[in-house]
C-alpha cells in the first residue's frame, strides 16, 4: 500500500509551548528529530506533518481528515492535556476510521498508530487513548 505521507503527529498545542523565548517547543523539536532520523532510514526526505496552526476555538479542519487516507502512520503525543482534548480524540478516531478503510490498522504485522508518552499520565487514561 502506497502512502503520500509517512507520519502525522497528533498532539495538544499546549504541549508545544516553548520553555523559553526564542526556543522551539517540545513537539517542534520531536518533529525535526523524527524527520531527520526517518529520512536517514528511508533514504529520502520523510513526509511528516502535523497541525501547527489550529487552536481549540477553530472548527475541526476537513483538510486534516482528508489527508489521513494518504498517511501511513499517526503518532499521538500523550499528555494529560492530550487526553482531555476533544480535538485530539477526534484526530485519532478519524485516523483509525480512515485506516480501517485504507489497508487496516496493521499492515505487514506493523501497527499504524503509535504513542509517545511525554508527560506521566494515569495508566487507565492511556488505555482510553487507544
Short mmCIF file of C-alpha atoms in Angstrom, two decimals:
data_model
loop_
_atom_site.label_atom_id
_atom_site.label_comp_id
_atom_site.label_asym_id
_atom_site.label_seq_id
_atom_site.Cartn_x
_atom_site.Cartn_y
_atom_site.Cartn_z
CA UNK A 1 0.00 0.00 0.00
CA UNK A 2 1.50 3.34 -1.02
CA UNK A 3 1.08 6.49 1.02
CA UNK A 4 1.91 10.10 0.12
CA UNK A 5 2.82 10.96 3.70
CA UNK A 6 4.73 8.86 6.21
CA UNK A 7 3.58 10.21 9.58
CA UNK A 8 1.05 12.56 11.19
CA UNK A 9 1.88 13.88 14.67
CA UNK A 10 -1.23 14.34 16.82
CA UNK A 11 -0.67 16.49 19.89
CA UNK A 12 -2.23 19.11 22.14
CA UNK A 13 -0.94 22.56 21.19
CA UNK A 14 -0.46 23.45 24.84
CA UNK A 15 2.25 20.77 24.96
CA UNK A 16 4.31 22.58 22.31
CA UNK A 17 4.74 25.77 24.30
CA UNK A 18 8.43 26.73 24.45
CA UNK A 19 10.01 26.78 27.88
CA UNK A 20 11.93 29.93 26.99
CA UNK A 21 11.58 32.62 24.35
CA UNK A 22 13.46 32.02 21.11
CA UNK A 23 13.26 28.27 21.74
CA UNK A 24 11.15 25.79 19.76
CA UNK A 25 8.54 23.79 21.61
CA UNK A 26 8.93 20.12 22.51
CA UNK A 27 6.70 18.84 19.69
CA UNK A 28 8.52 21.03 17.16
CA UNK A 29 11.84 19.51 18.28
CA UNK A 30 10.36 15.99 18.18
CA UNK A 31 9.10 16.66 14.64
CA UNK A 32 12.54 17.84 13.47
CA UNK A 33 14.31 14.86 15.09
CA UNK A 34 11.86 12.35 13.65
CA UNK A 35 12.16 13.94 10.20
CA UNK A 36 15.95 13.66 10.29
CA UNK A 37 16.06 10.09 11.62
CA UNK A 38 13.28 8.75 9.41
CA UNK A 39 14.76 10.43 6.32
CA UNK A 40 18.07 8.69 7.02
CA UNK A 41 16.32 5.34 7.37
CA UNK A 42 14.20 5.80 4.25
CA UNK A 43 16.96 7.27 2.12
CA UNK A 44 14.74 10.18 1.08
CA UNK A 45 13.01 13.07 2.86
CA UNK A 46 10.33 11.77 5.21
CA UNK A 47 6.81 13.11 4.82
CA UNK A 48 5.96 14.10 8.38
CA UNK A 49 3.20 16.59 9.06
CA UNK A 50 1.16 18.00 11.91
CA UNK A 51 -1.40 20.67 12.52
CA UNK A 52 0.65 23.60 13.67
CA UNK A 53 -1.91 26.37 13.33
CA UNK A 54 -5.32 25.30 14.60
CA UNK A 55 -6.50 26.11 18.09
CA UNK A 56 -9.27 24.80 20.27
CA UNK A 57 -11.64 27.52 19.06
CA UNK A 58 -11.18 26.62 15.37
CA UNK A 59 -13.58 24.32 13.55
CA UNK A 60 -12.08 20.87 13.03
CA UNK A 61 -10.37 21.15 9.68
CA UNK A 62 -11.62 18.83 6.98
CA UNK A 63 -8.26 19.17 5.25
CA UNK A 64 -6.68 17.22 8.13
CA UNK A 65 -9.16 14.36 7.80
CA UNK A 66 -8.75 14.37 4.02
CA UNK A 67 -5.02 13.70 4.44
CA UNK A 68 -5.50 10.64 6.67
CA UNK A 69 -6.11 8.11 3.85
CA UNK A 70 -2.80 9.26 2.34
CA UNK A 71 -0.87 8.93 5.63
CA UNK A 72 0.87 5.72 6.73
CA UNK A 73 1.14 6.32 10.49
CA UNK A 74 -0.15 8.50 13.28
CA UNK A 75 1.92 9.32 16.35
CA UNK A 76 -0.03 10.50 19.40
CA UNK A 77 1.94 12.55 21.92
CA UNK A 78 0.21 11.57 25.15
CA UNK A 79 -0.05 14.12 27.94
CA UNK A 80 -2.80 14.94 30.41
CA UNK A 81 -3.94 17.76 28.08
CA UNK A 82 -3.99 15.42 25.05
CA UNK A 83 -6.25 13.00 26.89
CA UNK A 84 -8.66 15.83 27.80
CA UNK A 85 -8.80 17.24 24.27
CA UNK A 86 -11.89 16.55 22.17
CA UNK A 87 -9.88 17.72 19.18
CA UNK A 88 -7.10 15.16 19.74
CA UNK A 89 -9.65 12.43 20.36
CA UNK A 90 -11.30 13.26 17.05
CA UNK A 91 -7.97 13.21 15.20
CA UNK A 92 -7.15 9.71 16.40
CA UNK A 93 -10.71 8.45 15.90
CA UNK A 94 -10.82 9.82 12.33
CA UNK A 95 -7.39 8.41 11.50
CA UNK A 96 -8.42 4.96 12.76
CA UNK A 97 -11.64 5.10 10.76
CA UNK A 98 -9.70 6.02 7.60
CA UNK A 99 -7.06 3.38 8.31
CA UNK A 100 -9.69 0.65 8.54
CA UNK A 101 -10.80 1.63 5.03
CA UNK A 102 -7.23 2.04 3.67
CA UNK A 103 -5.30 -1.12 4.43
CA UNK A 104 -6.23 -1.58 8.09
CA UNK A 105 -4.70 -0.52 11.39
CA UNK A 106 -1.99 -3.16 10.98
CA UNK A 107 -0.01 -3.63 7.76
CA UNK A 108 2.58 -6.39 7.44
CA UNK A 109 2.28 -7.04 11.17
CA UNK A 110 3.12 -3.39 11.97
CA UNK A 111 0.76 -1.01 13.79
CA UNK A 112 -0.17 2.28 12.13
CA UNK A 113 -0.94 4.00 15.44
CA UNK A 114 1.97 4.85 17.74
CA UNK A 115 2.11 6.53 21.16
CA UNK A 116 4.76 8.66 22.79
CA UNK A 117 4.20 9.43 26.46
CA UNK A 118 5.62 12.92 27.01
CA UNK A 119 4.24 13.53 30.46
CA UNK A 120 3.33 10.86 33.00
CA UNK A 121 -0.34 10.01 32.75
CA UNK A 122 -2.54 7.56 34.59
CA UNK A 123 -2.41 4.03 33.09
CA UNK A 124 -6.21 3.98 32.82
CA UNK A 125 -6.09 7.16 30.76
CA UNK A 126 -3.53 5.63 28.34
CA UNK A 127 -5.87 2.73 27.63
CA UNK A 128 -8.63 5.18 26.82
CA UNK A 129 -6.46 6.79 24.10
CA UNK A 130 -6.08 3.50 22.22
#
